[in-house]
Coordinates of C-alpha atoms and ligand atoms in Angstrom, one line a residue:
Chain A
M3 CA 15.5 48.6 -72.0
V4 CA 18.3 49.5 -69.5
N5 CA 17.1 49.7 -65.8
K6 CA 18.4 52.9 -64.6
I7 CA 17.3 52.4 -60.6
N8 CA 17.3 49.0 -59.3
V9 CA 15.6 49.0 -55.7
K10 CA 16.3 46.0 -53.8
K11 CA 14.2 44.9 -50.6
L12 CA 14.4 48.6 -49.6
S13 CA 12.7 49.3 -45.9
C14 CA 12.7 52.6 -44.5
Y15 CA 11.8 53.7 -40.9
Y16 CA 11.3 56.7 -38.8
N17 CA 12.0 56.4 -35.1
K18 CA 12.0 52.4 -35.5
K19 CA 8.6 52.7 -37.3
C20 CA 8.3 50.7 -40.9
V21 CA 7.1 53.6 -43.1
L22 CA 8.3 51.3 -46.1
N23 CA 8.3 47.5 -46.0
S24 CA 10.7 45.5 -48.1
L25 CA 10.0 47.3 -51.3
S26 CA 11.7 46.0 -54.5
I27 CA 11.1 48.0 -58.3
N28 CA 13.2 49.0 -61.0
V29 CA 12.9 52.2 -62.9
V30 CA 13.9 52.1 -66.9
K31 CA 16.0 54.1 -68.5
N32 CA 14.1 57.2 -70.3
E33 CA 10.9 56.4 -68.9
I34 CA 8.6 58.1 -66.4
L35 CA 7.4 55.9 -63.5
S36 CA 4.8 57.4 -61.4
V37 CA 3.7 56.3 -57.9
I38 CA 0.3 56.9 -56.7
G39 CA -1.4 56.1 -53.2
P40 CA -3.2 57.7 -50.5
A41 CA -1.4 60.0 -48.2
N42 CA 1.0 58.4 -45.6
S43 CA 2.1 55.4 -47.9
G44 CA 5.9 56.2 -48.2
K45 CA 5.9 57.8 -51.9
T46 CA 7.8 61.0 -50.1
T47 CA 10.3 58.8 -48.2
F48 CA 10.5 56.5 -51.2
L49 CA 11.5 59.6 -53.3
R50 CA 13.8 61.3 -50.6
T51 CA 15.7 57.6 -50.2
L52 CA 16.8 57.7 -54.2
N53 CA 19.0 61.0 -53.5
R54 CA 19.6 60.2 -50.0
M55 CA 17.8 63.1 -49.0
S56 CA 16.4 61.2 -46.2
D57 CA 19.9 60.1 -44.5
L58 CA 20.0 63.7 -43.4
E59 CA 17.3 63.1 -41.1
V60 CA 18.1 62.0 -37.5
L61 CA 15.2 59.7 -36.5
F62 CA 15.6 57.8 -40.4
S63 CA 17.1 54.7 -41.0
R64 CA 16.8 51.9 -43.6
A65 CA 18.1 48.8 -44.7
G66 CA 18.4 47.1 -48.0
E67 CA 20.1 48.4 -51.5
V68 CA 19.4 50.8 -54.5
F69 CA 21.5 50.4 -57.4
L70 CA 22.1 53.3 -59.8
D71 CA 23.6 52.3 -63.1
E72 CA 24.6 48.9 -61.0
E73 CA 26.3 50.7 -58.5
N74 CA 25.0 51.1 -54.8
I75 CA 23.9 54.5 -53.9
F76 CA 24.4 53.8 -50.2
D77 CA 28.4 53.3 -51.0
M78 CA 28.2 56.4 -53.1
N79 CA 29.4 59.9 -52.1
M80 CA 25.7 61.7 -51.1
Q81 CA 26.9 65.0 -53.1
F82 CA 27.8 63.0 -56.3
L83 CA 24.9 61.2 -55.9
R84 CA 22.8 64.2 -55.9
R85 CA 24.1 65.5 -58.6
R86 CA 22.9 62.7 -60.5
V87 CA 19.8 62.4 -59.3
G88 CA 18.1 65.5 -59.0
M89 CA 14.5 66.6 -56.8
L90 CA 12.0 68.5 -57.4
F91 CA 10.0 69.4 -54.2
A92 CA 6.2 69.8 -53.6
M93 CA 6.2 73.7 -53.1
P94 CA 8.2 75.4 -55.4
I95 CA 11.3 76.8 -53.4
P96 CA 13.2 79.4 -55.3
L97 CA 16.4 80.7 -53.2
P98 CA 16.6 84.3 -52.2
M99 CA 18.3 85.5 -55.3
S100 CA 17.6 86.3 -58.7
I101 CA 16.3 84.2 -61.4
Y102 CA 19.8 84.0 -63.3
D103 CA 21.5 83.4 -59.7
N104 CA 19.4 80.2 -58.9
I105 CA 20.2 78.6 -62.0
V106 CA 23.6 79.3 -61.8
Y107 CA 24.1 78.8 -58.1
A108 CA 24.9 75.0 -58.2
P109 CA 26.7 75.0 -61.1
K110 CA 29.0 77.4 -59.8
R111 CA 29.5 75.8 -56.5
L112 CA 30.1 72.3 -58.0
G113 CA 32.6 73.8 -60.2
L114 CA 30.8 72.9 -63.3
I115 CA 31.0 76.5 -65.4
N116 CA 33.9 78.9 -65.1
K117 CA 33.5 81.3 -68.1
K118 CA 31.0 84.0 -68.2
T119 CA 29.6 82.9 -71.6
D120 CA 29.5 79.6 -70.8
I121 CA 26.9 80.8 -67.6
D122 CA 25.0 83.0 -69.9
A123 CA 24.6 79.7 -72.3
L124 CA 23.7 77.7 -69.6
V125 CA 21.1 79.7 -68.1
E126 CA 19.7 80.5 -71.4
Q127 CA 19.3 76.5 -72.3
S128 CA 18.2 75.5 -69.0
L129 CA 15.3 78.1 -68.8
K130 CA 14.5 77.0 -72.5
D131 CA 14.5 73.0 -71.7
A132 CA 12.0 74.2 -68.7
S133 CA 9.8 76.2 -71.1
L134 CA 10.2 79.2 -69.0
W135 CA 12.8 81.5 -71.2
D136 CA 10.1 83.5 -73.1
D137 CA 8.5 84.4 -69.9
V138 CA 11.5 85.6 -68.0
K139 CA 14.4 86.6 -70.6
D140 CA 13.8 90.0 -70.0
R141 CA 13.8 89.9 -66.3
L142 CA 16.7 87.5 -65.5
H143 CA 18.0 89.6 -62.6
T144 CA 15.0 90.3 -60.9
S145 CA 14.3 88.2 -57.6
A146 CA 12.8 84.9 -58.3
M147 CA 10.6 85.5 -55.2
R148 CA 8.0 87.7 -57.5
M149 CA 7.3 85.2 -59.9
S150 CA 3.9 83.2 -60.1
G151 CA 3.6 79.6 -58.8
G152 CA 3.9 77.6 -62.0
Q153 CA 6.8 80.0 -63.0
Q154 CA 8.6 79.1 -59.8
Q155 CA 8.1 75.4 -60.1
R156 CA 9.5 75.4 -63.7
L157 CA 12.4 77.7 -62.1
C158 CA 13.1 75.3 -60.1
I159 CA 12.8 72.6 -63.0
A160 CA 15.5 74.6 -64.8
R161 CA 17.9 74.8 -61.7
I162 CA 18.2 71.2 -61.4
L163 CA 18.5 70.6 -65.5
A164 CA 21.6 73.2 -65.0
I165 CA 23.5 70.1 -63.1
N166 CA 22.5 68.0 -65.7
P167 CA 21.4 65.0 -63.7
E168 CA 21.0 61.6 -65.1
V169 CA 17.3 60.9 -62.8
I170 CA 15.1 63.6 -61.9
L171 CA 12.6 62.9 -58.9
F172 CA 9.2 64.8 -58.7
D173 CA 7.6 64.9 -55.5
E174 CA 3.8 66.1 -56.4
P175 CA 4.9 69.0 -58.3
C176 CA 2.0 70.3 -59.4
S177 CA -0.3 69.9 -55.9
G178 CA 0.0 73.5 -55.8
L179 CA -0.6 74.5 -59.1
D180 CA -3.5 75.7 -61.2
P181 CA -4.4 73.5 -64.6
I182 CA -3.1 75.6 -66.8
S183 CA 0.3 75.6 -64.9
T184 CA 0.0 72.1 -64.3
A185 CA -0.5 71.3 -68.1
K186 CA 2.7 72.9 -68.9
V187 CA 4.8 71.4 -66.1
E188 CA 3.6 67.7 -67.6
E189 CA 4.8 68.9 -71.0
S190 CA 7.9 69.7 -69.8
M191 CA 8.4 66.2 -68.3
L192 CA 7.3 64.4 -71.4
E193 CA 10.0 66.5 -73.0
L194 CA 12.4 65.9 -70.2
K195 CA 12.2 61.7 -70.5
K196 CA 14.0 62.2 -73.7
K197 CA 17.4 62.7 -71.7
Y198 CA 16.3 62.0 -68.3
T199 CA 14.9 59.0 -66.4
I200 CA 11.8 60.3 -64.2
V201 CA 10.2 59.0 -61.1
L202 CA 7.1 61.2 -60.1
V203 CA 4.9 60.8 -57.1
T204 CA 1.4 62.4 -57.6
N205 CA -1.6 62.5 -55.9
N206 CA -3.1 62.8 -58.8
V207 CA -4.2 59.6 -60.6
K208 CA -5.2 61.2 -64.0
Q209 CA -2.0 62.7 -63.9
A210 CA 0.0 59.5 -63.8
S211 CA -2.3 58.2 -66.6
R212 CA -1.3 61.0 -68.6
V213 CA 2.3 61.3 -68.3
S214 CA 4.0 57.7 -67.2
D215 CA 5.0 54.6 -68.8
K216 CA 4.8 52.7 -65.6
T217 CA 2.9 53.2 -62.8
A218 CA 3.4 51.8 -59.1
F219 CA 0.6 52.1 -56.6
F220 CA 2.0 52.1 -53.0
L221 CA -0.6 51.3 -49.5
M222 CA 0.7 51.9 -46.3
G223 CA 4.1 51.6 -46.9
K224 CA 4.1 48.3 -49.3
L225 CA 4.1 48.2 -52.9
I226 CA 0.7 46.6 -54.1
E227 CA 1.2 46.8 -57.8
V228 CA 3.4 47.9 -60.4
D229 CA 3.0 47.6 -64.2
K230 CA 2.4 49.6 -67.5
T231 CA 0.6 52.4 -67.1
D232 CA -2.1 51.3 -69.5
T233 CA -2.5 47.8 -68.2
L234 CA -2.5 49.0 -64.5
F235 CA -5.3 51.7 -65.3
I236 CA -7.2 49.3 -67.6
S237 CA -7.0 46.0 -65.9
P238 CA -5.4 46.2 -62.4
K239 CA -4.5 42.6 -61.0
E240 CA -5.1 43.6 -57.2
K241 CA -8.6 44.6 -55.9
Q242 CA -6.8 47.7 -53.7
T243 CA -5.5 49.1 -56.3
E244 CA -8.6 48.9 -58.5
Y245 CA -10.3 50.8 -55.7
Y246 CA -8.0 53.6 -55.4
I247 CA -7.8 54.2 -59.1
T248 CA -11.7 54.4 -59.2
G249 CA -11.8 56.6 -56.3
R250 CA -13.6 53.9 -54.0
F251 CA -10.6 54.2 -51.8
G252 CA -10.7 56.0 -48.6
Chain B
M8 CA -20.0 90.8 -7.1
M9 CA -20.9 93.0 -9.4
K10 CA -20.2 92.2 -13.1
L11 CA -18.3 94.5 -15.3
S12 CA -19.6 95.1 -18.8
P13 CA -17.4 93.5 -21.3
K14 CA -16.7 97.5 -22.9
L15 CA -16.2 98.7 -19.2
S16 CA -13.5 95.8 -18.7
Q17 CA -11.8 96.4 -21.8
K18 CA -11.7 100.0 -20.8
L19 CA -10.1 99.2 -17.5
S20 CA -7.8 96.5 -19.0
Y21 CA -6.4 99.2 -21.6
M22 CA -5.9 101.7 -18.9
L23 CA -4.0 99.2 -16.5
L24 CA -1.6 98.3 -19.4
F25 CA -1.2 102.0 -20.4
I26 CA 0.1 102.4 -17.0
A27 CA 2.3 99.5 -16.7
T28 CA 3.9 100.8 -19.6
M29 CA 4.1 104.3 -18.3
L30 CA 5.7 102.9 -15.2
A31 CA 8.5 101.7 -17.4
I32 CA 9.3 104.3 -19.6
I33 CA 9.0 107.4 -17.4
P34 CA 11.8 106.7 -15.0
V35 CA 14.0 106.1 -18.2
L36 CA 12.6 109.4 -19.7
I37 CA 13.4 111.3 -16.3
I38 CA 17.1 109.9 -16.2
I39 CA 18.1 110.8 -19.5
F40 CA 16.4 114.0 -18.9
L41 CA 18.4 115.1 -15.9
I42 CA 21.5 113.8 -17.6
I43 CA 20.7 116.0 -20.4
K44 CA 19.6 119.0 -18.6
N45 CA 22.7 118.8 -16.2
G46 CA 25.4 117.6 -18.6
Y47 CA 25.3 119.7 -21.5
S48 CA 26.9 122.6 -20.6
A49 CA 29.9 120.7 -20.3
I50 CA 30.2 119.0 -23.9
N51 CA 32.0 121.1 -26.1
W52 CA 35.0 119.8 -28.8
K53 CA 37.5 120.6 -26.1
F54 CA 35.6 118.1 -23.6
L55 CA 35.9 115.2 -25.8
T56 CA 39.3 115.8 -27.4
S57 CA 41.7 116.7 -24.6
M58 CA 43.3 115.3 -21.4
P59 CA 42.0 115.7 -17.8
E60 CA 43.3 118.6 -15.9
D61 CA 43.4 119.9 -12.3
G62 CA 43.1 116.2 -11.0
M63 CA 40.3 115.5 -13.5
R64 CA 38.0 118.2 -12.0
A65 CA 38.5 120.2 -15.5
G66 CA 39.9 119.6 -18.9
G67 CA 38.7 116.4 -21.1
I68 CA 37.7 113.0 -21.2
F69 CA 39.6 112.1 -24.6
P70 CA 41.7 109.1 -22.6
A71 CA 38.5 108.0 -21.4
I72 CA 36.7 107.9 -24.6
I73 CA 39.5 106.4 -26.5
G74 CA 40.2 103.6 -23.6
T75 CA 36.5 102.2 -23.8
F76 CA 36.8 102.3 -27.7
A77 CA 39.7 100.1 -27.9
I78 CA 38.7 97.8 -25.2
V79 CA 35.4 97.1 -26.9
M80 CA 36.9 96.8 -30.4
C81 CA 39.0 94.5 -29.1
A82 CA 36.4 92.5 -27.2
I83 CA 34.3 92.4 -30.3
V84 CA 37.1 91.5 -32.8
I85 CA 37.6 88.3 -30.3
T86 CA 33.9 87.6 -29.6
L87 CA 32.4 87.7 -33.5
P88 CA 34.2 85.3 -34.7
V89 CA 34.5 83.1 -32.1
G90 CA 31.1 83.2 -31.5
V91 CA 29.6 82.8 -35.0
C92 CA 31.7 79.6 -35.8
A93 CA 30.2 78.1 -32.4
A94 CA 26.4 78.9 -33.5
I95 CA 27.3 77.6 -36.7
Y96 CA 28.6 74.4 -35.2
L97 CA 25.7 74.2 -32.7
N98 CA 22.7 74.8 -35.4
E99 CA 24.5 73.2 -38.5
Y100 CA 26.9 70.4 -37.1
A101 CA 26.0 69.2 -33.9
K102 CA 24.2 66.0 -33.6
D103 CA 21.4 66.6 -31.3
N104 CA 22.7 64.2 -28.5
F105 CA 23.1 65.2 -24.5
L106 CA 26.4 66.7 -24.8
T107 CA 24.7 69.3 -27.5
R108 CA 22.0 69.7 -25.5
L109 CA 23.7 70.6 -22.1
I110 CA 26.2 73.1 -23.9
K111 CA 23.5 75.1 -25.4
L112 CA 22.0 74.7 -21.9
A113 CA 25.0 76.2 -20.5
I114 CA 25.0 78.8 -22.9
V115 CA 21.4 80.2 -21.9
N116 CA 22.4 80.2 -18.6
L117 CA 26.1 81.7 -18.8
A118 CA 24.4 84.9 -19.9
G119 CA 22.7 85.4 -16.7
V120 CA 25.9 85.0 -14.5
P121 CA 26.5 88.8 -12.7
S122 CA 29.4 90.5 -14.7
V123 CA 31.1 91.2 -11.9
V124 CA 31.8 87.3 -11.7
Y125 CA 33.4 87.8 -14.9
G126 CA 35.4 90.4 -13.5
L127 CA 37.0 88.2 -11.1
F128 CA 37.5 85.6 -13.3
G129 CA 39.4 87.8 -15.6
L130 CA 41.8 89.0 -13.0
G131 CA 42.4 85.4 -12.0
I132 CA 43.2 83.9 -15.7
F133 CA 44.0 86.8 -17.8
V134 CA 45.7 89.5 -15.4
M135 CA 47.1 86.9 -13.0
F136 CA 47.6 83.4 -14.5
L137 CA 48.4 84.4 -18.4
K138 CA 50.7 87.3 -16.8
L139 CA 48.9 90.0 -19.1
G140 CA 48.6 92.6 -16.4
V141 CA 46.2 95.2 -16.2
S142 CA 45.5 95.9 -20.0
I143 CA 43.2 96.8 -22.9
I144 CA 43.8 92.7 -23.7
A145 CA 42.9 91.3 -20.3
G146 CA 39.6 93.6 -19.9
A147 CA 39.2 92.8 -24.0
L148 CA 38.9 89.0 -23.4
T149 CA 36.9 89.1 -19.8
L150 CA 34.3 91.4 -22.1
S151 CA 34.6 88.5 -24.9
I152 CA 34.1 85.7 -22.3
M153 CA 31.1 87.6 -21.0
E154 CA 29.5 88.6 -24.3
L155 CA 30.2 85.0 -26.0
P156 CA 27.0 83.7 -24.9
V157 CA 24.9 86.5 -26.0
I158 CA 26.4 86.5 -29.7
I159 CA 26.2 83.0 -29.6
T160 CA 22.4 83.1 -29.2
T161 CA 22.1 85.9 -31.1
A162 CA 23.9 84.2 -34.2
R163 CA 21.9 81.2 -33.5
G164 CA 18.8 83.0 -33.6
A165 CA 19.6 84.5 -37.0
L166 CA 20.7 81.0 -38.6
N167 CA 17.4 79.9 -37.4
S168 CA 15.5 82.3 -39.1
V169 CA 16.9 81.3 -42.6
P170 CA 14.0 78.9 -43.7
Q171 CA 15.1 75.1 -43.5
S172 CA 13.8 74.5 -46.8
F173 CA 16.7 76.6 -48.6
R174 CA 19.5 74.3 -46.8
E175 CA 17.4 71.3 -48.5
V176 CA 17.1 72.7 -51.8
S177 CA 20.9 73.6 -51.9
L178 CA 22.0 70.1 -50.8
S179 CA 19.5 68.3 -53.1
L180 CA 21.5 69.9 -56.0
G181 CA 24.6 68.2 -54.9
V182 CA 26.0 71.5 -52.9
S183 CA 28.0 70.7 -50.3
R184 CA 27.0 71.4 -46.2
W185 CA 29.6 74.1 -45.7
Q186 CA 29.3 75.4 -49.0
T187 CA 25.4 75.7 -48.3
I188 CA 26.4 77.5 -44.8
R189 CA 28.8 79.9 -46.7
H190 CA 26.8 80.9 -49.7
I191 CA 22.9 80.5 -48.4
V192 CA 23.0 80.4 -44.9
L193 CA 25.2 83.2 -43.6
P194 CA 24.2 85.5 -46.2
N195 CA 20.6 85.5 -44.9
A196 CA 21.7 85.3 -41.6
L197 CA 24.1 88.3 -41.9
S198 CA 21.5 91.2 -40.9
G199 CA 20.4 89.5 -37.8
I200 CA 24.2 88.9 -36.8
L201 CA 24.8 92.4 -37.5
T202 CA 22.3 94.0 -35.5
G203 CA 22.9 91.7 -32.5
T204 CA 26.4 92.8 -32.6
I205 CA 26.3 96.4 -32.9
L206 CA 23.7 95.6 -29.7
S207 CA 26.4 93.7 -28.0
I208 CA 28.7 96.5 -28.5
A209 CA 26.5 98.9 -27.0
R210 CA 26.1 96.6 -24.0
I211 CA 29.6 96.1 -23.2
S212 CA 30.3 99.6 -23.8
G213 CA 28.5 100.3 -20.3
E214 CA 29.7 97.4 -18.4
T215 CA 32.1 98.4 -15.5
A216 CA 32.6 95.6 -13.7
P217 CA 34.3 93.3 -16.1
I218 CA 37.0 95.9 -16.8
L219 CA 37.4 97.1 -12.9
F220 CA 40.0 94.6 -12.2
T221 CA 41.6 94.0 -15.9
A222 CA 41.7 96.7 -17.8
A223 CA 40.6 100.3 -16.2
A224 CA 43.3 102.8 -14.8
F225 CA 42.4 105.6 -12.0
Y226 CA 44.2 107.9 -14.5
V227 CA 46.5 107.7 -16.9
P228 CA 48.3 110.8 -18.5
R229 CA 49.0 109.5 -22.1
L230 CA 47.3 107.5 -24.6
P231 CA 47.9 103.6 -24.9
D232 CA 50.8 102.5 -27.2
S233 CA 49.5 99.1 -27.5
I234 CA 46.8 96.6 -26.2
F235 CA 49.5 96.0 -23.5
D236 CA 48.6 99.3 -21.8
Q237 CA 46.4 100.0 -19.4
V238 CA 43.5 102.6 -20.0
M239 CA 41.1 104.9 -18.5
A240 CA 37.4 103.5 -19.2
L241 CA 34.2 105.8 -19.7
P242 CA 32.1 103.7 -17.3
Y243 CA 34.9 103.5 -14.7
H244 CA 36.1 107.3 -15.2
L245 CA 32.4 107.8 -14.5
Y246 CA 32.5 105.9 -11.0
I247 CA 35.5 107.5 -9.9
I248 CA 34.8 111.3 -10.9
S249 CA 31.2 110.7 -9.1
T250 CA 32.3 109.1 -6.0
Q251 CA 36.2 109.5 -5.2
I252 CA 36.9 113.0 -6.1
P253 CA 36.1 115.9 -3.8
N254 CA 34.9 119.3 -5.5
M255 CA 34.2 117.5 -8.8
P256 CA 32.1 119.8 -10.9
K257 CA 28.7 118.7 -11.0
N258 CA 28.4 119.3 -14.8
I259 CA 31.5 117.3 -15.8
I260 CA 30.3 114.1 -13.8
Y261 CA 26.9 114.8 -16.0
G262 CA 28.7 115.5 -19.2
T263 CA 30.8 112.4 -18.8
A264 CA 27.8 110.5 -18.0
L265 CA 25.9 112.0 -21.2
V266 CA 28.5 111.0 -23.8
L267 CA 28.6 107.4 -22.7
M268 CA 24.7 107.4 -22.7
M269 CA 24.8 109.0 -26.4
M270 CA 27.1 106.1 -27.4
V271 CA 25.1 103.3 -26.4
L272 CA 22.0 105.1 -27.1
T273 CA 23.4 106.0 -30.8
M274 CA 24.4 102.1 -31.1
S275 CA 21.0 100.9 -30.3
F276 CA 19.4 103.2 -32.8
V277 CA 21.8 101.8 -35.3
A278 CA 21.0 98.4 -34.7
I279 CA 17.4 99.4 -34.7
F280 CA 17.3 101.3 -37.9
A281 CA 19.4 98.1 -39.6
R282 CA 17.2 95.8 -38.5
I283 CA 14.6 97.6 -40.1
Y284 CA 16.4 98.0 -43.2
F285 CA 17.3 94.5 -43.6
R286 CA 13.8 93.5 -42.7
K287 CA 12.6 95.6 -45.5
R288 CA 15.1 94.0 -48.0
R289 CA 14.4 90.6 -46.9
K290 CA 13.7 88.4 -50.0
W291 CA 11.3 85.6 -48.5
Ligands
LIG302 N1 10.3 63.4 -41.0 C1 9.4 62.5 -40.8 N2 9.8 62.0 -39.2 C2 8.9 61.2 -38.9 N3 7.9 60.3 -39.4 C3 7.8 60.5 -40.7 C4 8.7 62.1 -41.5 N4 8.5 61.6 -42.6 C5 7.6 61.1 -43.1 N5 6.9 60.5 -41.7 C6 6.3 59.3 -41.6 O1 6.4 58.1 -42.7 C7 5.3 58.0 -43.2 C8 5.2 57.9 -44.8 O2 5.0 59.5 -45.1 P1 5.5 60.0 -46.3 O3 6.6 59.2 -47.3 O4 5.4 61.7 -46.5 O5 3.9 59.2 -47.3 P2 3.3 60.1 -48.9 O6 4.5 60.8 -49.3 O7 3.1 59.0 -49.2 O8 2.3 61.0 -48.0 C9 3.9 58.9 -42.5 O9 3.4 58.0 -41.6 C10 5.0 60.0 -42.1 O10 4.2 60.1 -40.4
LIG303 MG1 4.4 63.2 -49.7

């Protein structure tokens, strides 16, 4: 068991207001850590700090350290960090271009590929890994805006896979999807953890119990409890966790 | 007071709004109609492509058309890159601090400065201080200074219309800020910038005051050789022939006005159609 991400006393503030309070947590390599908790408990802030997207916001400030393979991410070049830590947003956001171009956009900009045959192979592989290839292989050059929500979300996954990151962050990736699309996304997550380390924020407690190895419960900017998913769901140590997962929590 | 029934008040307010609209449109239509009616007889190929003759009372307006074209094109070539770069800086890079807000405020207000003020500024700076003389380049620089705030404002609007989420996605994939601007923001803002530019060209083509002291000549019997030459310009030529020259044939005055008006209107329509076209093709 190797720790991929090591968060040490991380505190985050928006406009001096504390939204994450001295958080310490580990994410093990090739595991899925899911983060559950009510709205505004700081889950998104936590994720966006892991690839430093929150550092782009003016009102944001932070304290503490986050290590990715023993290296402090706050000392790293942001672009290199984001290449290693990909992020999937709650709403699927295809770029306004074709399916094909959505996949190759970042690898091209980052100079990862040049040869046309390599590019085609990359597109095919990424779409297959995101289980989207069969849906779209005949219309790779049509606009990505004209796909269903579930397909768009899988395209966004494929787009991240194309830059071959080490960690993938999911922020409520199924909140806008129907049950069948959700099942497909969950399926691909289980497939993905063989190669990647995953942090999954979800508002769906059942989803956490279905896919994750460990589960963390956040409440009002604090980490209340983190444990093996089975343990946490069967015998939570904290009363608040129990209330939340049994749905007795406001 | 008697209370109006909802139906009647609906009708009344509709009438009122309709009348206000007509008041705005009718004078414009009358002007266009008068110019066409009095001017079309002067318009022919020779009028558009030959030199003025007989103290401008006959012949054509070719040098004035060329002059206006030269000044306006020079002005846009200067304004567009500077304006777009400034807009990119203000929108995508500048921190939101006091200085930035001051600059943004100044830009909005500069658009309201009377154009004759720019003309005098151009005379002082470009013609006299920089010793460019009365020339195409001095006039173009003056028009550029005048049009910059407008171009910056339209370019910023176009940049703002590109959803923030596209930038976030691009950045989250490890793509740099500049590449994001270059490959995501600019291509999607281009249509807005383009239509804004066409409208700017239309607007500055008709300006007289900024070129009055900086570029325009009363009469130049030949075409310009370089950007350091004085030129005739349509709006100024129109002013001269309608006020300074006795026994000026009426149809030439109106004909000149018609040419100027058609230039401006055509460009405005091109801008409108470009906007419709791009809106239809927009992918989000
Ligand atoms: N960009 C922002 N600016 C100011 N406050 C923010 C911003 N994003 C989040 N917050 C605040 O931070 C707190 C945590 O938000 P968030 O991390 O989005 O929680 P969650 O994802 O668990 O719903 C909330 O109180 C929210 O109002
Ligand atoms: Mg959230």
